[in-house]
mmCIF file of C-alpha atoms and ligand atoms in Angstrom:
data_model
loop_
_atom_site.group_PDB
_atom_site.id
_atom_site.type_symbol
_atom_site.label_atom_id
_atom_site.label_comp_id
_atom_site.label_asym_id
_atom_site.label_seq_id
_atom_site.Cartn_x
_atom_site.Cartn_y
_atom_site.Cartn_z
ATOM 1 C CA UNK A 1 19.233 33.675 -13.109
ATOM 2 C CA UNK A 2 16.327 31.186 -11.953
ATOM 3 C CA UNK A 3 15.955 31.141 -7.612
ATOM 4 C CA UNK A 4 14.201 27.759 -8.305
ATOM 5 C CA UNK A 5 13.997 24.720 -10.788
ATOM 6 C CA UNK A 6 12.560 21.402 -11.401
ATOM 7 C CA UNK A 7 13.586 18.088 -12.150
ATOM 8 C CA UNK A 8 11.828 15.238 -13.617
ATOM 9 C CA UNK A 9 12.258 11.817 -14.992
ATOM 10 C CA UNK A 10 10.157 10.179 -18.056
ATOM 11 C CA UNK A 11 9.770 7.346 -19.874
ATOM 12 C CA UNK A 12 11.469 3.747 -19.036
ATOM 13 C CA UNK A 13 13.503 3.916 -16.564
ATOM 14 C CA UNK A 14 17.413 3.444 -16.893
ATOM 15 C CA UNK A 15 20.334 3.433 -15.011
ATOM 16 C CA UNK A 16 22.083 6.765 -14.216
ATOM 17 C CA UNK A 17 18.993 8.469 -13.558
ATOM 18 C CA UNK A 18 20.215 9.115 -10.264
ATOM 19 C CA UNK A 19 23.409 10.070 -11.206
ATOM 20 C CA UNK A 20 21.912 12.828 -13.180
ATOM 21 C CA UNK A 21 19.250 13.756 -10.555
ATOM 22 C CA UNK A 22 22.557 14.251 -8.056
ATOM 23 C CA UNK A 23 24.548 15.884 -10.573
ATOM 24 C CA UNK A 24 21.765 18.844 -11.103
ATOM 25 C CA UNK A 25 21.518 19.698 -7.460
ATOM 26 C CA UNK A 26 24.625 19.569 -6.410
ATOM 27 C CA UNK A 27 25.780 21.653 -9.284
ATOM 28 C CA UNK A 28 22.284 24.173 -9.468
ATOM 29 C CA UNK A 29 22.612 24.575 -5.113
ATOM 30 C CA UNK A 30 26.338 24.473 -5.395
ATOM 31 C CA UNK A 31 27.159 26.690 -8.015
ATOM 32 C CA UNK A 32 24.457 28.660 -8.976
ATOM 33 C CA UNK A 33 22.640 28.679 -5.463
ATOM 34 C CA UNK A 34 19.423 27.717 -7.435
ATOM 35 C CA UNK A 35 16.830 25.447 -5.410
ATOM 36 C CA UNK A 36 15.610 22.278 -6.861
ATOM 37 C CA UNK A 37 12.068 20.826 -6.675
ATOM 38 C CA UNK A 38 11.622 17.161 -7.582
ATOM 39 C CA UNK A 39 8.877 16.350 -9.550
ATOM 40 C CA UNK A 40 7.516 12.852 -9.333
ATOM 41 C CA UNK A 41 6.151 10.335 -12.209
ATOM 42 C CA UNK A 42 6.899 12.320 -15.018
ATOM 43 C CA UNK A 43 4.755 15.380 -15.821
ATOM 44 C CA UNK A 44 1.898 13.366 -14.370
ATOM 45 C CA UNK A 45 3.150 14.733 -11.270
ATOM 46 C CA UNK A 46 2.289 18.069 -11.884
ATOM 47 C CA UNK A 47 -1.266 17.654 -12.523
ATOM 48 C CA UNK A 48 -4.298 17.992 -9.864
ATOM 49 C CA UNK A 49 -2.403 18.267 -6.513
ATOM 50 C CA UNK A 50 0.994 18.194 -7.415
ATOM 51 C CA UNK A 51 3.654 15.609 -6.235
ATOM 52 C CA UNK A 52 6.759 17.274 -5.117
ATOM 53 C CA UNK A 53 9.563 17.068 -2.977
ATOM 54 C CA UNK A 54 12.546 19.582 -2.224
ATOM 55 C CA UNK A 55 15.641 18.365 -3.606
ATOM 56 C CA UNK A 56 18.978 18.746 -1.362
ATOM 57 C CA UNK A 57 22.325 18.040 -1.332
ATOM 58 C CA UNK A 58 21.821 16.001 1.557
ATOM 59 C CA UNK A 59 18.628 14.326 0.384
ATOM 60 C CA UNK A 60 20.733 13.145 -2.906
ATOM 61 C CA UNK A 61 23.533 11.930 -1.205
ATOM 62 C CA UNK A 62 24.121 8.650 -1.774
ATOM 63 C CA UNK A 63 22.186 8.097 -5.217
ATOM 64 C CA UNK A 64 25.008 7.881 -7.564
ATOM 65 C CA UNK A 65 24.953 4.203 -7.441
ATOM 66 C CA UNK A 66 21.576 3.149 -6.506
ATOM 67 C CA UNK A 67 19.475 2.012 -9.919
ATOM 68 C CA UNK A 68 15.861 3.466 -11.019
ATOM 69 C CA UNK A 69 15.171 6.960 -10.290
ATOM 70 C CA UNK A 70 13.950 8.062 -6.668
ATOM 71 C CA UNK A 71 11.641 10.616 -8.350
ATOM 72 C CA UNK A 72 9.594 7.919 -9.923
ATOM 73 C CA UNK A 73 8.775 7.670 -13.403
ATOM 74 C CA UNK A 74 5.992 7.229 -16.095
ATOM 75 C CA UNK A 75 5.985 5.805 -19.914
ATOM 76 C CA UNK A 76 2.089 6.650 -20.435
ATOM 77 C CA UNK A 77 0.332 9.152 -19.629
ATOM 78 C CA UNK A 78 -2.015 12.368 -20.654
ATOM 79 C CA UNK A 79 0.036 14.609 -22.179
ATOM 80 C CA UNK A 80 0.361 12.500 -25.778
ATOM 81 C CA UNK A 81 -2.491 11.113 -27.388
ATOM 82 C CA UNK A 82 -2.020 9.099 -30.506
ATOM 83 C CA UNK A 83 -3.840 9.540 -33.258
ATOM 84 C CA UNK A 84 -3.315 6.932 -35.957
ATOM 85 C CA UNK A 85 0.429 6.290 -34.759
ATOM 86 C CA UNK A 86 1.353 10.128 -34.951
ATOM 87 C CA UNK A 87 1.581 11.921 -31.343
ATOM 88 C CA UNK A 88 -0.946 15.030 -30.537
ATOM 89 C CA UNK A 89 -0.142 16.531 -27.767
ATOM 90 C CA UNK A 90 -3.661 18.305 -26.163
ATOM 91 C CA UNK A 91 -3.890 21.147 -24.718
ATOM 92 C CA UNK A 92 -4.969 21.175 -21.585
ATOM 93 C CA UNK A 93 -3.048 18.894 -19.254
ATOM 94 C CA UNK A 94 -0.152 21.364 -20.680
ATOM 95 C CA UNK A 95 -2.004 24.294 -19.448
ATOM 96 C CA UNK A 96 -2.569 22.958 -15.933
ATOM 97 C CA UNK A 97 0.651 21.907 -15.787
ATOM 98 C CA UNK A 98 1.935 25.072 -16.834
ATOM 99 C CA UNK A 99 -0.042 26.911 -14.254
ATOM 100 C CA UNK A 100 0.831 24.734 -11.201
ATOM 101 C CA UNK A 101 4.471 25.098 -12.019
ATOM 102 C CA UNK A 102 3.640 28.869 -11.539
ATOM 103 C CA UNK A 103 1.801 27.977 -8.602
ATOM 104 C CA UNK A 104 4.844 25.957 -7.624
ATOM 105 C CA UNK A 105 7.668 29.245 -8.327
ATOM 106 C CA UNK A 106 9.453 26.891 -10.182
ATOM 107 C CA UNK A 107 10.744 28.924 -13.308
ATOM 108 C CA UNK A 108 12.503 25.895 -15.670
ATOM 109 C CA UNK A 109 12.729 22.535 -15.983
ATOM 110 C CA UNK A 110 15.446 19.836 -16.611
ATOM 111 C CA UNK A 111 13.785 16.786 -18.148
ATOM 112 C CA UNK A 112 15.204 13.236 -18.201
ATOM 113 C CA UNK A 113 13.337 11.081 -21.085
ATOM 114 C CA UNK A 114 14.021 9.164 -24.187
ATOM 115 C CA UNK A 115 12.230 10.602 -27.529
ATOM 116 C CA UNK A 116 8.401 10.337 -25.702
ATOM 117 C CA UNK A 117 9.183 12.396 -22.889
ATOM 118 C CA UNK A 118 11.455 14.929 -24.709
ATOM 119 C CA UNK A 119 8.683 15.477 -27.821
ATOM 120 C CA UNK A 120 6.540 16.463 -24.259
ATOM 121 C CA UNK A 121 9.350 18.650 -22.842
ATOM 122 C CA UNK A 122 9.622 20.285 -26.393
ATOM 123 C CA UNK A 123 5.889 21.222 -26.636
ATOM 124 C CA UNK A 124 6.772 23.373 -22.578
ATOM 125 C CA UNK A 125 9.379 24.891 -24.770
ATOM 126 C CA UNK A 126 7.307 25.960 -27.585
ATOM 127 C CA UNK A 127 4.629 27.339 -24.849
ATOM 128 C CA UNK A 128 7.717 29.538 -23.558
ATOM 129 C CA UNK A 129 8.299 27.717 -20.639
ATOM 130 C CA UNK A 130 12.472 27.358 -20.310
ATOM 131 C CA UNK A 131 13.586 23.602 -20.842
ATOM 132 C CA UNK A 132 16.827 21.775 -20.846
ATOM 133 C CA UNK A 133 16.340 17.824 -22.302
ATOM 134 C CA UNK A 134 18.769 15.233 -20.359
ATOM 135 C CA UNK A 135 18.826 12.091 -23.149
ATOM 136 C CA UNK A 136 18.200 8.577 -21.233
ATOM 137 C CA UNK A 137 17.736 5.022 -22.652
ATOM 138 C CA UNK A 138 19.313 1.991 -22.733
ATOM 139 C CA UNK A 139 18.455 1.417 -26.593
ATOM 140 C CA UNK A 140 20.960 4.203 -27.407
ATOM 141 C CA UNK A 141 18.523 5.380 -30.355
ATOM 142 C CA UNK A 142 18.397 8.755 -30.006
ATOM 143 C CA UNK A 143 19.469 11.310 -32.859
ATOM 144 C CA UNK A 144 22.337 13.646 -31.912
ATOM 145 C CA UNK A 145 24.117 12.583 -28.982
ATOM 146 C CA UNK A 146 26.687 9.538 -29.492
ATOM 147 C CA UNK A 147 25.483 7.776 -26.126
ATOM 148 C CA UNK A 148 22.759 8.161 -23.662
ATOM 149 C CA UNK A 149 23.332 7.088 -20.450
ATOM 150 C CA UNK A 150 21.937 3.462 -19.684
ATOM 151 C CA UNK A 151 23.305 1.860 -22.699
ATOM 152 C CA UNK A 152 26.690 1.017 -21.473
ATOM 153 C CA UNK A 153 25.200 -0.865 -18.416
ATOM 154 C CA UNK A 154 22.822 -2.696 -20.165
ATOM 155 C CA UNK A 155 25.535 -3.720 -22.456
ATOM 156 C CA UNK A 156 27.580 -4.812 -19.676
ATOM 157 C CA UNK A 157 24.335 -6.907 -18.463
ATOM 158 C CA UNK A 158 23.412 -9.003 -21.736
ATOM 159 C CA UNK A 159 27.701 -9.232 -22.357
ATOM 160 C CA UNK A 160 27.526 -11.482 -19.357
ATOM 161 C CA UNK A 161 24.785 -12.950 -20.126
ATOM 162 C CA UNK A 162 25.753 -14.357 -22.868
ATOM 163 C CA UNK A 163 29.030 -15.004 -21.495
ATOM 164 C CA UNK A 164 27.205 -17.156 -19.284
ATOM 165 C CA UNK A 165 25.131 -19.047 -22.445
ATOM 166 C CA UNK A 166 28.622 -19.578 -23.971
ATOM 167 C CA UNK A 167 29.588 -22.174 -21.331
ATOM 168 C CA UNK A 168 26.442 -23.660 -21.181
ATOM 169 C CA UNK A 169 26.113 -23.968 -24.701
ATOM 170 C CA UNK A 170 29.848 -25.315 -25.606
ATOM 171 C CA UNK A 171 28.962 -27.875 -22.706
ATOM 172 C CA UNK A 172 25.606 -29.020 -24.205
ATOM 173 C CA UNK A 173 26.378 -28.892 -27.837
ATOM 174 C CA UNK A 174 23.127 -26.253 -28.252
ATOM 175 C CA UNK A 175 21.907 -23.402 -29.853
ATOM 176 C CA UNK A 176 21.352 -20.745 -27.685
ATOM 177 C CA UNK A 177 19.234 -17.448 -28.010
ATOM 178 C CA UNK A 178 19.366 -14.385 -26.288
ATOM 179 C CA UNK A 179 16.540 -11.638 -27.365
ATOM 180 C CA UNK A 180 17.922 -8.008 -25.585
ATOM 181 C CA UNK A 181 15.660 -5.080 -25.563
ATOM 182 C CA UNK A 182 16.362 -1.591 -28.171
ATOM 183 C CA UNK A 183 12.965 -0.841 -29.674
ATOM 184 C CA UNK A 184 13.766 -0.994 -33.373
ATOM 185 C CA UNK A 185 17.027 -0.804 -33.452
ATOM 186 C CA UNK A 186 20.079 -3.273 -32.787
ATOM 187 C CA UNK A 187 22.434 -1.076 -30.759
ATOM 188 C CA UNK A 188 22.116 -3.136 -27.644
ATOM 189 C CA UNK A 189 22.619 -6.596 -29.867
ATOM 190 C CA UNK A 190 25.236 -5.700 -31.676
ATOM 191 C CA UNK A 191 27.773 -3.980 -28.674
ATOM 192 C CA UNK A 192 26.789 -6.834 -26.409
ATOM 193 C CA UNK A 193 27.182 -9.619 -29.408
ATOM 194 C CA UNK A 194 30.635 -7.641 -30.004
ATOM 195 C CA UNK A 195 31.725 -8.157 -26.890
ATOM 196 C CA UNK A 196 29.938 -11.287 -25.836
ATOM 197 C CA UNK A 197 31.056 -13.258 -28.612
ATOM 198 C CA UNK A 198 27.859 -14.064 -30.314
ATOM 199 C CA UNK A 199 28.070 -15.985 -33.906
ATOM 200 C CA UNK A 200 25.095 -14.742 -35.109
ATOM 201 C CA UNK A 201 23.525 -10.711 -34.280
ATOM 202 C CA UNK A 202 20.282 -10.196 -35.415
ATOM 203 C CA UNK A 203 18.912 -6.360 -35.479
ATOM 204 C CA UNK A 204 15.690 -4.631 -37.656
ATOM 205 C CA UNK A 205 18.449 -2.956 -39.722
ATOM 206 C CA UNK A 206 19.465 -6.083 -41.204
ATOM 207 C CA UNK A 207 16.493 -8.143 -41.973
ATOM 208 C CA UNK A 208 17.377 -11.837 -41.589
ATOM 209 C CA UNK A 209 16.510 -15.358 -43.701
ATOM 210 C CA UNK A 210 16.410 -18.705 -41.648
ATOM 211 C CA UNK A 211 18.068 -20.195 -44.889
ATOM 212 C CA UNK A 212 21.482 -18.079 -43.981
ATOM 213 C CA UNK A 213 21.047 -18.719 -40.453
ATOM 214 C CA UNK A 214 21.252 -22.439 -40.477
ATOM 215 C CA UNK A 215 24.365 -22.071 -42.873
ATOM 216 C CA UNK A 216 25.826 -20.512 -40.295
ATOM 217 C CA UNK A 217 25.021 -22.831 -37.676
ATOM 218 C CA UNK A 218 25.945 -25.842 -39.989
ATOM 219 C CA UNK A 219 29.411 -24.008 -40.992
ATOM 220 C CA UNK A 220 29.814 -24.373 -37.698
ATOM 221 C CA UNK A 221 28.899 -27.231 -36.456
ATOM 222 C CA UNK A 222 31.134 -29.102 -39.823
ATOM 223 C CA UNK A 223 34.321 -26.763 -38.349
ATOM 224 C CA UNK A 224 34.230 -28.765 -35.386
ATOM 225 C CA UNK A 225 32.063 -25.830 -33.099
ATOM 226 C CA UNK A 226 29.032 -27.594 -32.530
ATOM 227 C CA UNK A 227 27.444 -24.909 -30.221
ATOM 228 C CA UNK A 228 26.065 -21.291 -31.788
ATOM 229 C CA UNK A 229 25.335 -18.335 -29.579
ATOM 230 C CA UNK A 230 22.630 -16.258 -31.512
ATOM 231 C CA UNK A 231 22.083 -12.589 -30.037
ATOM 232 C CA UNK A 232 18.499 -11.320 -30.934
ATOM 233 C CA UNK A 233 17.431 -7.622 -30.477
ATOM 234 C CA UNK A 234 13.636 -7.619 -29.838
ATOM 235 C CA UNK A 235 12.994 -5.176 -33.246
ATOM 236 C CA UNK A 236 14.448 -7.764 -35.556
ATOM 237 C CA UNK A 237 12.774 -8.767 -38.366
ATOM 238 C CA UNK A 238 13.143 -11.644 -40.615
ATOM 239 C CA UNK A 239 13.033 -10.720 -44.507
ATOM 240 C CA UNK A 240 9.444 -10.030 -45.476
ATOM 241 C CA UNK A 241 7.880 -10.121 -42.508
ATOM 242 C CA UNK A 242 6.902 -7.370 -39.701
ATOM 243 C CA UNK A 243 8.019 -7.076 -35.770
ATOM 244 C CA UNK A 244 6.798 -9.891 -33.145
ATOM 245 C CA UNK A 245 4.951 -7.757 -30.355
ATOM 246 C CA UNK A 246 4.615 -9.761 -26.787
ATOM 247 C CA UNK A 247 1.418 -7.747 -26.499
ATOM 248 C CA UNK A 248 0.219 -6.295 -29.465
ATOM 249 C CA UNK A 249 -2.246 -3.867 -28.585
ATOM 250 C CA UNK A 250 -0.044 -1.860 -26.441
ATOM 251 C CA UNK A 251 3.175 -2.357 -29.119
ATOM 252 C CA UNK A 252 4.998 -4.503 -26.464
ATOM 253 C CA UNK A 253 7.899 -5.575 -28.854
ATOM 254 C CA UNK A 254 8.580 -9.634 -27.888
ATOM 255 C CA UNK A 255 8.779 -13.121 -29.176
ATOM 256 C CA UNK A 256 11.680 -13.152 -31.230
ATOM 257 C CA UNK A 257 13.642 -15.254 -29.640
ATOM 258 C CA UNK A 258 11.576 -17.851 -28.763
ATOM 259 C CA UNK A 259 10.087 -17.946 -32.564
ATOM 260 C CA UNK A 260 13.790 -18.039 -33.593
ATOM 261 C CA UNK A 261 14.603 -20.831 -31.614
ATOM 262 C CA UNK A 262 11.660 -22.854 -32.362
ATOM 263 C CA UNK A 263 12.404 -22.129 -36.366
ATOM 264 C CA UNK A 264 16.637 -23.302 -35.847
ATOM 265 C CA UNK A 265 15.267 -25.959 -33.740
ATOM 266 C CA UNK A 266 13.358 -27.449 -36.458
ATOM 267 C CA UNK A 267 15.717 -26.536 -39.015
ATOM 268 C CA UNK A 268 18.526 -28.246 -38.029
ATOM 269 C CA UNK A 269 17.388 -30.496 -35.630
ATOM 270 C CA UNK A 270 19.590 -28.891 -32.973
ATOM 271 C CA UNK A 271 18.253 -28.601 -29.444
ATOM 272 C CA UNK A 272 17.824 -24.984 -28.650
ATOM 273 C CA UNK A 273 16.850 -22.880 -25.948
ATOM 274 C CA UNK A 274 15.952 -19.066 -25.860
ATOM 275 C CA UNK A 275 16.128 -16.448 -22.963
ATOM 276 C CA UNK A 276 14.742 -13.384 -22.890
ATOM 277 C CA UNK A 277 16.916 -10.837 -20.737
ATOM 278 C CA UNK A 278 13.859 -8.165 -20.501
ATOM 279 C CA UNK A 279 14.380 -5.562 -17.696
ATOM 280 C CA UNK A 280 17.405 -7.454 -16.081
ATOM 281 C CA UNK A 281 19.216 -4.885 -18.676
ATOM 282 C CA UNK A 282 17.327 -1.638 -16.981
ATOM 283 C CA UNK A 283 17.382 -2.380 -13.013
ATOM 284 C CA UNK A 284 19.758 -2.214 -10.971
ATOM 285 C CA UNK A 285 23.692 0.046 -10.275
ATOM 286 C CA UNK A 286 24.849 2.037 -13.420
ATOM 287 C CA UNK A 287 28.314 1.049 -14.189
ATOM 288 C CA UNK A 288 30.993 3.433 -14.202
ATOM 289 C CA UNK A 289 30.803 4.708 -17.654
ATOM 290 C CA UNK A 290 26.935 5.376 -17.336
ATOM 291 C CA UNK A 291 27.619 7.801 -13.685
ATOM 292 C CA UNK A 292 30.160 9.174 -15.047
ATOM 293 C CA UNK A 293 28.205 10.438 -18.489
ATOM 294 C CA UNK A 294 24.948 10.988 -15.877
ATOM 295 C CA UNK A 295 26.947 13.615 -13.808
ATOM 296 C CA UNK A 296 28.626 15.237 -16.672
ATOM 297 C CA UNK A 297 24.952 15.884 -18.550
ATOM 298 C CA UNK A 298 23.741 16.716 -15.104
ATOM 299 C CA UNK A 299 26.007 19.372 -14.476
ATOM 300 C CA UNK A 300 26.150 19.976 -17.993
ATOM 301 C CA UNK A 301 22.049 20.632 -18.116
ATOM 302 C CA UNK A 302 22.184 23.137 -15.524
ATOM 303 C CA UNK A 303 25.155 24.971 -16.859
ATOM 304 C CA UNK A 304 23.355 25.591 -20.325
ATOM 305 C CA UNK A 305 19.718 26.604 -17.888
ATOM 306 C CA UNK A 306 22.489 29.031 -16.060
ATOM 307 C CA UNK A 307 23.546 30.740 -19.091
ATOM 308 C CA UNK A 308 20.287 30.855 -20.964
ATOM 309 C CA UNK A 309 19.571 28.451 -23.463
ATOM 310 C CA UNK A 310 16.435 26.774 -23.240
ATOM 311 C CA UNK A 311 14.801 24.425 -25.710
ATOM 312 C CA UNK A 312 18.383 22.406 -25.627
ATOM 313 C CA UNK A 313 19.105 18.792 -24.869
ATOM 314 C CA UNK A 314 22.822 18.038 -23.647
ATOM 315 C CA UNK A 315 24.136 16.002 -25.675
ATOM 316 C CA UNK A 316 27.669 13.524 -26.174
ATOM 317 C CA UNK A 317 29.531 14.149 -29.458
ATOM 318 C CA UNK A 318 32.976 13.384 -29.792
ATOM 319 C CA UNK A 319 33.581 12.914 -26.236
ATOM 320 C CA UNK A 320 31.885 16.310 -25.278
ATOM 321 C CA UNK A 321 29.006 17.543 -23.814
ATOM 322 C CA UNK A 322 27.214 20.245 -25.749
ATOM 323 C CA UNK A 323 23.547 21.342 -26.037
ATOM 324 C CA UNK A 324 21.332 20.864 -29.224
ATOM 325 C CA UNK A 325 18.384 21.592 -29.975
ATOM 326 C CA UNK A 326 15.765 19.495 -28.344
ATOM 327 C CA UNK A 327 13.255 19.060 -31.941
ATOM 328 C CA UNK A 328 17.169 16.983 -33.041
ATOM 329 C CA UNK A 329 16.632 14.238 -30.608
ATOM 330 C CA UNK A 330 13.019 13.826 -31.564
ATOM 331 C CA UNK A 331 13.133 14.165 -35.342
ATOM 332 C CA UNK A 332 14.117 10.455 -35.793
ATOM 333 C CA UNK A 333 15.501 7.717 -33.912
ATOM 334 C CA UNK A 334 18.971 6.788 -34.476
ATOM 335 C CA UNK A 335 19.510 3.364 -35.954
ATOM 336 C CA UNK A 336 22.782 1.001 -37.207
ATOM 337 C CA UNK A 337 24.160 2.000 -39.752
ATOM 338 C CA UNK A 338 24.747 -1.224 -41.760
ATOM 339 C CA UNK A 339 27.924 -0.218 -43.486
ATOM 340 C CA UNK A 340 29.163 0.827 -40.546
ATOM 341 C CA UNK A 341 32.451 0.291 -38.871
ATOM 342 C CA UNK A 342 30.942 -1.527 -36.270
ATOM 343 C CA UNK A 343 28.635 -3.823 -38.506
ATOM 344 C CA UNK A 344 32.394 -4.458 -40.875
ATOM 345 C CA UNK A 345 33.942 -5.281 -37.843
ATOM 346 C CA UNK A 346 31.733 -8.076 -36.445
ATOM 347 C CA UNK A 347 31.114 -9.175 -40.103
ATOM 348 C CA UNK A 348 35.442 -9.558 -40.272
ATOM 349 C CA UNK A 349 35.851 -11.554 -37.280
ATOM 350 C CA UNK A 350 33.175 -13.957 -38.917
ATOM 351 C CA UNK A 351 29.891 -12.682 -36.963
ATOM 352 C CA UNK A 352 26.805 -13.481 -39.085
ATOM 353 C CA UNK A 353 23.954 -10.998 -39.119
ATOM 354 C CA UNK A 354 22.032 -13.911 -41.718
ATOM 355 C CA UNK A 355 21.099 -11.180 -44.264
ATOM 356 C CA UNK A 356 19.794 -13.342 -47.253
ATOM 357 C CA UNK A 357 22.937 -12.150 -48.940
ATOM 358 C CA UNK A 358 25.784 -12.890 -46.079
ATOM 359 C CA UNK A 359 27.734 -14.402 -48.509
ATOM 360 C CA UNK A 360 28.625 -11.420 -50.014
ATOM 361 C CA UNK A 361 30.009 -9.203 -47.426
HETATM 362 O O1 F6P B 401 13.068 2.053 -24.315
HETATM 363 C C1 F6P B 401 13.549 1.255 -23.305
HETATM 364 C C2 F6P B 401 12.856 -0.068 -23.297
HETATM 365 O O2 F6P B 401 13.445 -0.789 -22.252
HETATM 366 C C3 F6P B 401 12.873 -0.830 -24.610
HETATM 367 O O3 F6P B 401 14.106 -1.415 -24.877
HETATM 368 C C4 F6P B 401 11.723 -1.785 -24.416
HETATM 369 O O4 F6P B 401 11.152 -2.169 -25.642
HETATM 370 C C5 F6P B 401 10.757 -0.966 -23.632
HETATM 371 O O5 F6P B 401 11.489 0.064 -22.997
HETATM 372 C C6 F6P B 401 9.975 -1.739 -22.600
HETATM 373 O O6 F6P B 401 9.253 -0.837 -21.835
HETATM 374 P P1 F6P B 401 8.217 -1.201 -20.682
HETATM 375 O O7 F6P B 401 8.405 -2.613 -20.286
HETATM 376 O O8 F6P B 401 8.545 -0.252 -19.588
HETATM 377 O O9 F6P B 401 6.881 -0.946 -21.281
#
């Protein structure tokens, strides 16, 4: 049994993180009477002098509903270099790292991360250094678990936003956009546009044409609805083209939206307006699904470190926790599947994802 582990949090941050962070030392002090170092900004904070702090169950009391992570986190950094788009992971900042944990007596690590940070976690693994992945982002797109925690809140957030651009948008007679975050996939759009009651969802699994679009605004607007509440995910493409980055040279994704609503604008001579939710859907509390999911992986995480496995990542499928291995969750992101129930459901209650083909589904 390990005396003492770490904890650390990579990668965007999301909500829950503290709900995890809470659920591992209560559980590792509680049950297992295992000590917990904190580890902060990622595995940056391991390097040179290292940045620590002793994790209690006094010192986490009070973080299950509080939003970011109190450890701090990272999404760059020098343990991933990329080399013509695929990730290399050098060396040496693993080896110093690896040391000062030795330095440090801590013996294994629980790491919080989406797909960047657990590809890093998995190369600790690989040097025999015992790991247990904890999956976190709101864009839902990692392979094998069915949720990671984040999503649901973030859903919750854009849900009401666009509740909010319904009313404004009935009142004006508009067209109104709202680009979400989700990398390249259209989990967030499509739950939120679900729930939100958006008449259009556009996500990168289902390229889009303008010419289907303004049907469905037109269809509309001859039924008598003369408002249309598009949700955009910040991946989506239109047919034939590539992604819209807000900064290119660091692969910002962003721009959608607003090109979308300039495009409908002109198409149909509509006035239309565009707003970009950005990182409204990562700050703030984790709703109750999202500290409920954090606390079971938390516990969860420490329970597979306490019986041995390493090289895991706890994971949701059908309703449960269990661990997989960590290479799953990196292999390949998870995206829509486009004859999925989800994507027939939104497409029967008249949703339009303006696939060049609409017409057909
Ligand atoms: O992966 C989470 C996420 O919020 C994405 O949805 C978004 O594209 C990205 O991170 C933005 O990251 P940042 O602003 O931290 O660079």
């Amino acid at each position: 049994m390990y005396k003492q582990i770490g904890i650390l949090t990579g990668g965007g941050d999301a909500p829950g993180l503290n709900a995890v962070i809470r659920a591992v030392v209560r559980t590792a002090v509680g049950e297992f009477d295992m000590k917990v170092i904190g580890i902060e900004d990622s595995f940056e904070g391991i390097l040179g002098t290292p940045r620590t702090v002793s994790l209690t169950t006094k010192s986490v009391s009070g973080i299950l509903p509080r939003g970011g992570t109190i450890l701090g986190t990272r999404n760059k950094g020098s343990f991933v270099k990329m080399v013509d788009g695929t990730p290399h992971f050098p060396e040496m900042p693993i080896g110093e790292a690896l040391a000062n944990l030795d330095i440090l007596e801590i013996e294994a690590l629980i790491v919080l991360g989406g797909e960047g940070t657990l590809a890093i976690a998995e190369q600790f693994h690989k040097r025999g250094f015992p790991v247990i992945g904890v999956p976190k982002t709101i864009d839902n797109d990692l392979a094998a678990t069915e949720f990671t925690f984040g999503f649901m809140t973030a859903i919750d957030i854009a849900t009401e936003a666009l509740d909010r651009l319904h009313t404004t948008a009935a009142s004006h007679d508009r067209v109104m956009i709202l680009e979400v975050m989700g990398r390249n996939t259209g989990w967030i759009a499509l739950h939120a546009g679900l729930a939100g009651s958006a008449d259009v969802i556009l996500i990168p699994e289902i390229p889009f044409s303008f010419d289907s679009l303004v049907r469905k605004v037109l269809d509309r607007e001859s039924s008598g609805s003369r408002f249309t509440n598009i949700v955009v995910a910040e991946g989506a493409l239109e047919v034939g083209k590539g992604e819209m980055y807000s900064d290119a040279s660091a692969l910002r994704l962003g721009g959608i939206g607003e090109y979308v609503r300039r495009r409908v604008g002109e198409l149909t001579d509509k006035e239309s307006r565009c707003v970009v939710l950005g990182h409204l859907q990562r700050g703030g509390s984790p709703n109750a699904f999202d500290r409920m999911l954090g606390t079971n992986f938390g516990a969860c995480a420490v329970r597979a470190l306490a019986n041995g496995e390493v090289g895991k990542m706890v994971a949701l499928q059908a309703g449960t926790v269990i661990t997989v291995p960590i290479s799953d969750a990196c292999s390949a992101i998870k995206t829509v599947p486009i004859n999925g129930q989800l994507v027939r459901s939104a497409r029967d209650i008249g949703i339009s994802f303006a696939a060049p083909n609409e017409s057909d589904f």
